Amino acid sequence: MANGPFVGAIGLCFCIIITWLPITWQEHPSFVRPVHAAISFHPVGLLVYQGQINADSWSNQASSNDSLQAAVDEYKSRYHRLPPPNFDKWFEYAKDRNCTTINDYDQIYEDLLPFWGVKPSLIRKRSTIFHKNSGFISIQIDKEKVDIVHVSEEYTHLDSPIINMINSFATWLPQMQIVLNPSPSPQIALPSSSLASLEATGRRSEHIEESETIITTWATLSKWGPLTAVESGRPVSPISRHVSRWDAYMAPSCSWSSPARSHPHTSRALCTSCFAPYSVGQFMRNISLSLDPCLQPDLRTVSSFLSSPATVPNTGYPADALIPIFSSRKIEGYNDILFPLPGTYVPSTPASDPNLSLSVPSQKPFVELRDVLYWRGEAPSSGLGAHDWQGVSEQRLVTLAHQAPDDEKIPILLPFDSTGKKYEYGYVRLAAISDQIEVDAGFTGVPEKNCHREGECRAQREHFGTNGTLGNSDEARYSSRYILATDVSEPKEFLKSVVSRSVAVRSGIFKSWYEKRLTPWIHYIPLDMRWQGLHSTMAYFMGLSGTVKGEQVSMDARVKEAQWIADQGKARAESVIREADAEVYLFRLLLEWGRIVDDYRDEVGFVLKE
């Protein structure tokens, strides 16, 4: 376990501390009222300690194999199949690039499992027919040659990095065509019943028997049809412009027993039961659960992506068809296949294209950075109701930072005894602490048109005023000690802040291919999308003093702890999210994909010769 400023008394007492916090919550129109006894440790300290254990555990299980035999055995144990053909070439490739992640490719398994329930010939067909002007990219691999065919020219800057990456291992791949979605929005979400059936079929096909019938080379050759970009596909049921992505796709992808289906949440009131499963008080405890919208029915109005109007994926197929679309990020419940696009890994050499670069301006030493939480972004599309924009996460954030009423009070966890070691929640006026917990958040622009209700654009411009048209620059961003990324941020912005000297702070439900390689509270600070824990979390690191409930309270800033998280995040990204790691991930992904689209996929596999 990595030693750091958090380790010490927390570790000695961790096992005897009560199981998180005995807190109950009561609804209030503008804030939450916590009712509980005082606690002896700040939850963040415990969460960091547990995070260290989780990070070390992931590293150990992900990289424990030094031999091909051990890697094969681990593969069969995890995924209940023989590895795909040329697995030995992949293993050598990974070792040559000093990749330490040999075992853990669970994300690939999860992404591809439903496709084991679709006939290979149908998958191949769906990979070769799609609409003109869809924005998708077709990547064709044949006999060591990699070609990219654009139906739209918007993303041509991705061509060279993608071709160069695949060329480094194309000789070991079968012929294939894949459809890549370069936009930040996922495309495919199946109803839960359809997905469950496909996954069940996929699991039934799992087997690890080695026999003389196993085919150790690619069996299906030259059975791909020509790429066909059609003007229009077969008729697809239209979706009303008054139906949100949540109602059209997200909720149907959840099981009937999930809160998303069984307990709909339609108001803008804080839904405490929505964040309780993954939180300890105001603080995020289980990131995996926090990424699952099916547990959080209020994301119907909180998430800008899910609350926006639904559109039919421009694939030429019905919305409930499992189309093989590779995307750079997605939400739990969507069935896109995660792909390490340029900009989602640390390049081996600085990218010349600013659209792909993760380079940051020269930064001051950490202690000299501005002690603020910084966020900028375009105001996202709001929900379908006349006032739904007021409940969207990013709009809430900017309102908290600048437009909150003078008498707005929030609960915050502070030490109330003379020793400073017993913590309780107390109400404080937001305006009274804004100079100590500074949140520099604002929009670079609010909608001028295309709002879903007449007057909505005007209402937002009037509400946010100058905070709706703030400037944004890398110099301002990276002169800040804490940098926040949300779901409307560019996909590269979070990783860019991780590799900087600043502390990366993250809030949202999107995930990328490297999701499991970063651990919250160790490599970045997590914040809930509803912001109920924003000030308590930042007070832990920034410090706070003042009078609360008639008592003087003071909590020292934890600058060393914050810098430790910044250093840990940068080191982790530069060791397991390198360009070389993305290449190894993509090689493994395309080997697995090559088998799935093979007509003899149940007989195709890698067998280690003795």
mmCIF file with all atom_site columns, N, CA and C in Angstrom, residues 50-73:
data_model
loop_
_atom_site.group_PDB
_atom_site.id
_atom_site.type_symbol
_atom_site.label_atom_id
_atom_site.label_alt_id
_atom_site.label_comp_id
_atom_site.label_asym_id
_atom_site.label_entity_id
_atom_site.label_seq_id
_atom_site.pdbx_PDB_ins_code
_atom_site.Cartn_x
_atom_site.Cartn_y
_atom_site.Cartn_z
_atom_site.occupancy
_atom_site.B_iso_or_equiv
_atom_site.pdbx_formal_charge
_atom_site.auth_seq_id
_atom_site.auth_comp_id
_atom_site.auth_asym_id
_atom_site.auth_atom_id
_atom_site.pdbx_PDB_model_num
ATOM 1  N N  . GLN A 1 50 ? -9.677  3.285   2.683   1.00 0.00 ? 50 GLN A N  1
ATOM 2  C CA . GLN A 1 50 ? -10.256 2.162   1.950   1.00 0.00 ? 50 GLN A CA 1
ATOM 3  C C  . GLN A 1 50 ? -9.892  2.238   0.473   1.00 0.00 ? 50 GLN A C  1
ATOM 4  N N  . GLY A 1 51 ? -9.795  3.454   -0.051  1.00 0.00 ? 51 GLY A N  1
ATOM 5  C CA . GLY A 1 51 ? -9.399  3.617   -1.441  1.00 0.00 ? 51 GLY A CA 1
ATOM 6  C C  . GLY A 1 51 ? -8.005  3.094   -1.708  1.00 0.00 ? 51 GLY A C  1
ATOM 7  N N  . GLN A 1 52 ? -7.091  3.292   -0.767  1.00 0.00 ? 52 GLN A N  1
ATOM 8  C CA . GLN A 1 52 ? -5.741  2.758   -0.927  1.00 0.00 ? 52 GLN A CA 1
ATOM 9  C C  . GLN A 1 52 ? -5.770  1.237   -1.014  1.00 0.00 ? 52 GLN A C  1
ATOM 10 N N  . ILE A 1 53 ? -6.587  0.629   -0.182  1.00 0.00 ? 53 ILE A N  1
ATOM 11 C CA . ILE A 1 53 ? -6.721  -0.832  -0.219  1.00 0.00 ? 53 ILE A CA 1
ATOM 12 C C  . ILE A 1 53 ? -7.269  -1.267  -1.575  1.00 0.00 ? 53 ILE A C  1
ATOM 13 N N  . ASN A 1 54 ? -8.299  -0.572  -2.053  1.00 0.00 ? 54 ASN A N  1
ATOM 14 C CA . ASN A 1 54 ? -8.904  -0.933  -3.340  1.00 0.00 ? 54 ASN A CA 1
ATOM 15 C C  . ASN A 1 54 ? -7.930  -0.751  -4.494  1.00 0.00 ? 54 ASN A C  1
ATOM 16 N N  . ALA A 1 55 ? -7.170  0.347   -4.478  1.00 0.00 ? 55 ALA A N  1
ATOM 17 C CA . ALA A 1 55 ? -6.222  0.612   -5.562  1.00 0.00 ? 55 ALA A CA 1
ATOM 18 C C  . ALA A 1 55 ? -5.126  -0.443  -5.593  1.00 0.00 ? 55 ALA A C  1
ATOM 19 N N  . ASP A 1 56 ? -4.608  -0.801  -4.425  1.00 0.00 ? 56 ASP A N  1
ATOM 20 C CA . ASP A 1 56 ? -3.566  -1.829  -4.374  1.00 0.00 ? 56 ASP A CA 1
ATOM 21 C C  . ASP A 1 56 ? -4.117  -3.180  -4.794  1.00 0.00 ? 56 ASP A C  1
ATOM 22 N N  . SER A 1 57 ? -5.345  -3.478  -4.384  1.00 0.00 ? 57 SER A N  1
ATOM 23 C CA . SER A 1 57 ? -5.968  -4.752  -4.754  1.00 0.00 ? 57 SER A CA 1
ATOM 24 C C  . SER A 1 57 ? -6.148  -4.841  -6.261  1.00 0.00 ? 57 SER A C  1
ATOM 25 N N  . TRP A 1 58 ? -6.596  -3.745  -6.886  1.00 0.00 ? 58 TRP A N  1
ATOM 26 C CA . TRP A 1 58 ? -6.771  -3.762  -8.341  1.00 0.00 ? 58 TRP A CA 1
ATOM 27 C C  . TRP A 1 58 ? -5.440  -3.994  -9.039  1.00 0.00 ? 58 TRP A C  1
ATOM 28 N N  . SER A 1 59 ? -4.411  -3.297  -8.603  1.00 0.00 ? 59 SER A N  1
ATOM 29 C CA . SER A 1 59 ? -3.101  -3.447  -9.243  1.00 0.00 ? 59 SER A CA 1
ATOM 30 C C  . SER A 1 59 ? -2.592  -4.871  -9.128  1.00 0.00 ? 59 SER A C  1
ATOM 31 N N  . ASN A 1 60 ? -2.771  -5.471  -7.961  1.00 0.00 ? 60 ASN A N  1
ATOM 32 C CA . ASN A 1 60 ? -2.268  -6.830  -7.747  1.00 0.00 ? 60 ASN A CA 1
ATOM 33 C C  . ASN A 1 60 ? -2.988  -7.844  -8.624  1.00 0.00 ? 60 ASN A C  1
ATOM 34 N N  . GLN A 1 61 ? -4.312  -7.757  -8.697  1.00 0.00 ? 61 GLN A N  1
ATOM 35 C CA . GLN A 1 61 ? -5.046  -8.749  -9.489  1.00 0.00 ? 61 GLN A CA 1
ATOM 36 C C  . GLN A 1 61 ? -4.944  -8.477  -10.983 1.00 0.00 ? 61 GLN A C  1
ATOM 37 N N  . ALA A 1 62 ? -4.660  -7.250  -11.360 1.00 0.00 ? 62 ALA A N  1
ATOM 38 C CA . ALA A 1 62 ? -4.592  -6.913  -12.782 1.00 0.00 ? 62 ALA A CA 1
ATOM 39 C C  . ALA A 1 62 ? -3.260  -7.282  -13.409 1.00 0.00 ? 62 ALA A C  1
ATOM 40 N N  . SER A 1 63 ? -2.225  -7.439  -12.596 1.00 0.00 ? 63 SER A N  1
ATOM 41 C CA . SER A 1 63 ? -0.883  -7.560  -13.170 1.00 0.00 ? 63 SER A CA 1
ATOM 42 C C  . SER A 1 63 ? -0.057  -8.675  -12.549 1.00 0.00 ? 63 SER A C  1
ATOM 43 N N  . SER A 1 64 ? -0.699  -9.718  -12.059 1.00 0.00 ? 64 SER A N  1
ATOM 44 C CA . SER A 1 64 ? 0.028   -10.739 -11.298 1.00 0.00 ? 64 SER A CA 1
ATOM 45 C C  . SER A 1 64 ? 0.694   -11.792 -12.161 1.00 0.00 ? 64 SER A C  1
ATOM 46 N N  . ASN A 1 65 ? 0.428   -11.818 -13.460 1.00 0.00 ? 65 ASN A N  1
ATOM 47 C CA . ASN A 1 65 ? 0.940   -12.904 -14.295 1.00 0.00 ? 65 ASN A CA 1
ATOM 48 C C  . ASN A 1 65 ? 2.164   -12.492 -15.102 1.00 0.00 ? 65 ASN A C  1
ATOM 49 N N  . ASP A 1 66 ? 3.258   -13.250 -14.931 1.00 0.00 ? 66 ASP A N  1
ATOM 50 C CA . ASP A 1 66 ? 4.485   -12.998 -15.673 1.00 0.00 ? 66 ASP A CA 1
ATOM 51 C C  . ASP A 1 66 ? 4.703   -14.006 -16.785 1.00 0.00 ? 66 ASP A C  1
ATOM 52 N N  . SER A 1 67 ? 3.920   -15.064 -16.824 1.00 0.00 ? 67 SER A N  1
ATOM 53 C CA . SER A 1 67 ? 4.101   -16.095 -17.847 1.00 0.00 ? 67 SER A CA 1
ATOM 54 C C  . SER A 1 67 ? 2.842   -16.229 -18.689 1.00 0.00 ? 67 SER A C  1
ATOM 55 N N  . LEU A 1 68 ? 3.024   -16.689 -19.917 1.00 0.00 ? 68 LEU A N  1
ATOM 56 C CA . LEU A 1 68 ? 1.882   -16.902 -20.806 1.00 0.00 ? 68 LEU A CA 1
ATOM 57 C C  . LEU A 1 68 ? 0.950   -17.955 -20.234 1.00 0.00 ? 68 LEU A C  1
ATOM 58 N N  . GLN A 1 69 ? 1.496   -19.004 -19.660 1.00 0.00 ? 69 GLN A N  1
ATOM 59 C CA . GLN A 1 69 ? 0.665   -20.058 -19.082 1.00 0.00 ? 69 GLN A CA 1
ATOM 60 C C  . GLN A 1 69 ? -0.234  -19.493 -17.981 1.00 0.00 ? 69 GLN A C  1
ATOM 61 N N  . ALA A 1 70 ? 0.346   -18.658 -17.112 1.00 0.00 ? 70 ALA A N  1
ATOM 62 C CA . ALA A 1 70 ? -0.445  -18.067 -16.034 1.00 0.00 ? 70 ALA A CA 1
ATOM 63 C C  . ALA A 1 70 ? -1.518  -17.136 -16.594 1.00 0.00 ? 70 ALA A C  1
ATOM 64 N N  . ALA A 1 71 ? -1.185  -16.403 -17.654 1.00 0.00 ? 71 ALA A N  1
ATOM 65 C CA . ALA A 1 71 ? -2.165  -15.499 -18.260 1.00 0.00 ? 71 ALA A CA 1
ATOM 66 C C  . ALA A 1 71 ? -3.318  -16.276 -18.882 1.00 0.00 ? 71 ALA A C  1
ATOM 67 N N  . VAL A 1 72 ? -3.009  -17.403 -19.521 1.00 0.00 ? 72 VAL A N  1
ATOM 68 C CA . VAL A 1 72 ? -4.055  -18.246 -20.110 1.00 0.00 ? 72 VAL A CA 1
ATOM 69 C C  . VAL A 1 72 ? -4.954  -18.813 -19.021 1.00 0.00 ? 72 VAL A C  1
ATOM 70 N N  . ASP A 1 73 ? -4.345  -19.305 -17.953 1.00 0.00 ? 73 ASP A N  1
ATOM 71 C CA . ASP A 1 73 ? -5.128  -19.874 -16.852 1.00 0.00 ? 73 ASP A CA 1
ATOM 72 C C  . ASP A 1 73 ? -6.040  -18.819 -16.228 1.00 0.00 ? 73 ASP A C  1
#
